[in-house]
Coordinates of N, CA and C in Angstrom, one line a residue:
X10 N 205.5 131.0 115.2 CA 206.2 129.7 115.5 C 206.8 129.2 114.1
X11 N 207.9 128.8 114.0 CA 208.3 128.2 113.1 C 208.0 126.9 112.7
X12 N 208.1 126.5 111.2 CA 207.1 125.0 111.1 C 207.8 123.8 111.5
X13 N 208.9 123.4 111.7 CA 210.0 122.7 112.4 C 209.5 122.6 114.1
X14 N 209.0 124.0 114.9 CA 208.3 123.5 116.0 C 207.1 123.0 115.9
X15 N 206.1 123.7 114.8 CA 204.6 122.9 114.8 C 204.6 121.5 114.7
X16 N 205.6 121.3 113.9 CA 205.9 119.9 113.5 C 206.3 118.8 114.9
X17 N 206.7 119.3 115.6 CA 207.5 118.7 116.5 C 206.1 118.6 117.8
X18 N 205.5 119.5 117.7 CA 204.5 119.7 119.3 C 203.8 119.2 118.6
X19 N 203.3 118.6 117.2 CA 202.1 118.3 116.8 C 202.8 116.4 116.9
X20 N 204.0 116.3 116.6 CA 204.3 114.2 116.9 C 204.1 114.3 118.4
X21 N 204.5 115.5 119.4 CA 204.5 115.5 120.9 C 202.9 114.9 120.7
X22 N 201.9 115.7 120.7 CA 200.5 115.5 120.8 C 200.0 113.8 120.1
X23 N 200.6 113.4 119.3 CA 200.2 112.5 118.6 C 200.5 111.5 119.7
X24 N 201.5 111.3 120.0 CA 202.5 110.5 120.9 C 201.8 110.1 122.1
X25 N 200.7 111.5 122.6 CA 199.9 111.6 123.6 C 200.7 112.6 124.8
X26 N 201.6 113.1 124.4 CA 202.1 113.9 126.0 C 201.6 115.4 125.3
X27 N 201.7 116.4 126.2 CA 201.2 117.6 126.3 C 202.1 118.4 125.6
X28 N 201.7 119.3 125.4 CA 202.3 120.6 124.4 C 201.4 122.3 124.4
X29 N 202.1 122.6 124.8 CA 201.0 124.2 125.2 C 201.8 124.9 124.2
X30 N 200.7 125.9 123.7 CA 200.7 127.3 123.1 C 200.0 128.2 123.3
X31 N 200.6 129.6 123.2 CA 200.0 130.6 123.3 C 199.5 131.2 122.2
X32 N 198.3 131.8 121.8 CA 198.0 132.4 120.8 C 198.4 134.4 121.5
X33 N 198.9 135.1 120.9 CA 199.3 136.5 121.5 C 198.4 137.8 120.9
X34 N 197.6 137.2 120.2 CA 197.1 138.3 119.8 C 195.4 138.4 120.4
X35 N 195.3 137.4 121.1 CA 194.2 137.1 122.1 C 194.7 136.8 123.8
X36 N 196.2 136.5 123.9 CA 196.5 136.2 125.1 C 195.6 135.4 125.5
X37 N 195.5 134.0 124.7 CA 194.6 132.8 125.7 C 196.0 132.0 125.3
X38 N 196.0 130.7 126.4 CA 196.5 130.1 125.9 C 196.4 128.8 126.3
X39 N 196.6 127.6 126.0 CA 196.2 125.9 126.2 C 196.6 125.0 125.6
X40 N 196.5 123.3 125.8 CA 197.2 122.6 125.6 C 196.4 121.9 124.0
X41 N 197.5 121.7 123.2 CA 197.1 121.3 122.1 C 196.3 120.0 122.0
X42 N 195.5 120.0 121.4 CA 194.7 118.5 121.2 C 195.0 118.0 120.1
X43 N 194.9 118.0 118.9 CA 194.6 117.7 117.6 C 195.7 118.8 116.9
X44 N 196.2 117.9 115.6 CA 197.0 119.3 114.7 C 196.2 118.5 113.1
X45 N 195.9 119.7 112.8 CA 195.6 119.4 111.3 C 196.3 119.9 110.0
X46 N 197.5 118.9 109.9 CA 198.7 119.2 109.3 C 198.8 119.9 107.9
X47 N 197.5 119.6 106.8 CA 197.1 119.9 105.7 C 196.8 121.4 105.5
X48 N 196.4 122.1 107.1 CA 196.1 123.2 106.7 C 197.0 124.0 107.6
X49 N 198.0 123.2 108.5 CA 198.9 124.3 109.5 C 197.8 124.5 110.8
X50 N 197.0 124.1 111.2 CA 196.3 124.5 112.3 C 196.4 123.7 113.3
X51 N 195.9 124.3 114.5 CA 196.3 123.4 115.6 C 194.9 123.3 116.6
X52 N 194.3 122.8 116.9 CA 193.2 122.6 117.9 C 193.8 122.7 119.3
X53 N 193.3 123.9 119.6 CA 193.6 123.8 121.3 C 192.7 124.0 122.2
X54 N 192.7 123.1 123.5 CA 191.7 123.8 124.6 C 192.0 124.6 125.5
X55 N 191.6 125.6 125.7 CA 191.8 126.9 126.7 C 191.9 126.4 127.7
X56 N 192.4 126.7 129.0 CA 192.5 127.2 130.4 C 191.1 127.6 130.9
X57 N 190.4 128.0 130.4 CA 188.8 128.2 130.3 C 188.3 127.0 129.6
X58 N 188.4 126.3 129.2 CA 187.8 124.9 128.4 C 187.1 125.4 127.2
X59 N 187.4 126.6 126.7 CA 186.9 126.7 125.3 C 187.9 125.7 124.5
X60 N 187.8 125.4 123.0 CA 188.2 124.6 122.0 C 188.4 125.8 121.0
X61 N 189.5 126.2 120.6 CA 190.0 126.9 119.5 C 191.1 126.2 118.7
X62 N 190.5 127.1 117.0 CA 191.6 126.5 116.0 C 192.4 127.6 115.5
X63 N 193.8 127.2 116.1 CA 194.8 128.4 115.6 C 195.8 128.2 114.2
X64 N 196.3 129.0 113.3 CA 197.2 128.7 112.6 C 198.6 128.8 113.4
X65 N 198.9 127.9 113.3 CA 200.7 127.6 113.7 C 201.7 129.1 113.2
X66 N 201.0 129.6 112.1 CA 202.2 131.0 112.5 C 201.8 132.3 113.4
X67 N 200.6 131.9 113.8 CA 200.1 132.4 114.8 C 200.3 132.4 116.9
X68 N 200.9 131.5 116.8 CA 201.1 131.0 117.8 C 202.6 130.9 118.4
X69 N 203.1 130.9 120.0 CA 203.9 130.7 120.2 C 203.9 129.1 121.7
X70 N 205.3 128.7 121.4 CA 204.8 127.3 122.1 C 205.5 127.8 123.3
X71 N 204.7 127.4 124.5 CA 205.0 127.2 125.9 C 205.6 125.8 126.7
X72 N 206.2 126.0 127.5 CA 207.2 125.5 128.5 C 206.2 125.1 129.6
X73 N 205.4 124.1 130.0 CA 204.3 123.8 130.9 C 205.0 122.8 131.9
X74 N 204.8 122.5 133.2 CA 204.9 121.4 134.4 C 204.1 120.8 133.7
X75 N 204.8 119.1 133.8 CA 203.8 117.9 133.2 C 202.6 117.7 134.1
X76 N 202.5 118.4 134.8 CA 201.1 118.4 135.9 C 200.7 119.7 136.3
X77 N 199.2 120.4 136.5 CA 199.0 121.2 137.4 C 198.2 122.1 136.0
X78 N 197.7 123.2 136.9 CA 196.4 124.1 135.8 C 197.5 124.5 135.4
X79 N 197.1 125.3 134.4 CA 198.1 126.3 133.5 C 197.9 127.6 134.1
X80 N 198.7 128.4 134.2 CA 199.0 129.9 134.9 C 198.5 131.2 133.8
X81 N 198.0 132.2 133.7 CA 197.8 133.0 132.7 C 197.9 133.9 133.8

């Protein structure tokens, strides 16, 4: 992901509306909670309700319905 989009899903998240990403080298993927700007990371909760912290060049951002589970 480029840092122009981390930047952008991470004011989305602040703002309070939703923002999904995929991590692809684990194929999990979930809606952002938290971005921790200082280090490029992004706190996300899984589809499964795990809590993972990914680096933003790691990741790609998804296109979600403002409602409903997320699809994998």
């Amino acid at each position: 992901m480029r840092k122009d989009r981390y930047q952008h899903l991470c004011l989305e998240t602040e703002a309070g509306n939703d923002s999904f990403v995929r991590h692809p080298a684990t194929n999990e993927e979930g809606r952002v909670t938290e971005c921790v700007m200082s280090t490029g990371h992004m706190v996300v909760q899984t589809n499964d309700n795990h809590t993972r912290c990914w680096d933003y060049h790691d990741c790609e951002d998804l296109d979600h319905p403002k409602s409903g589970p997320m699809v994998t």
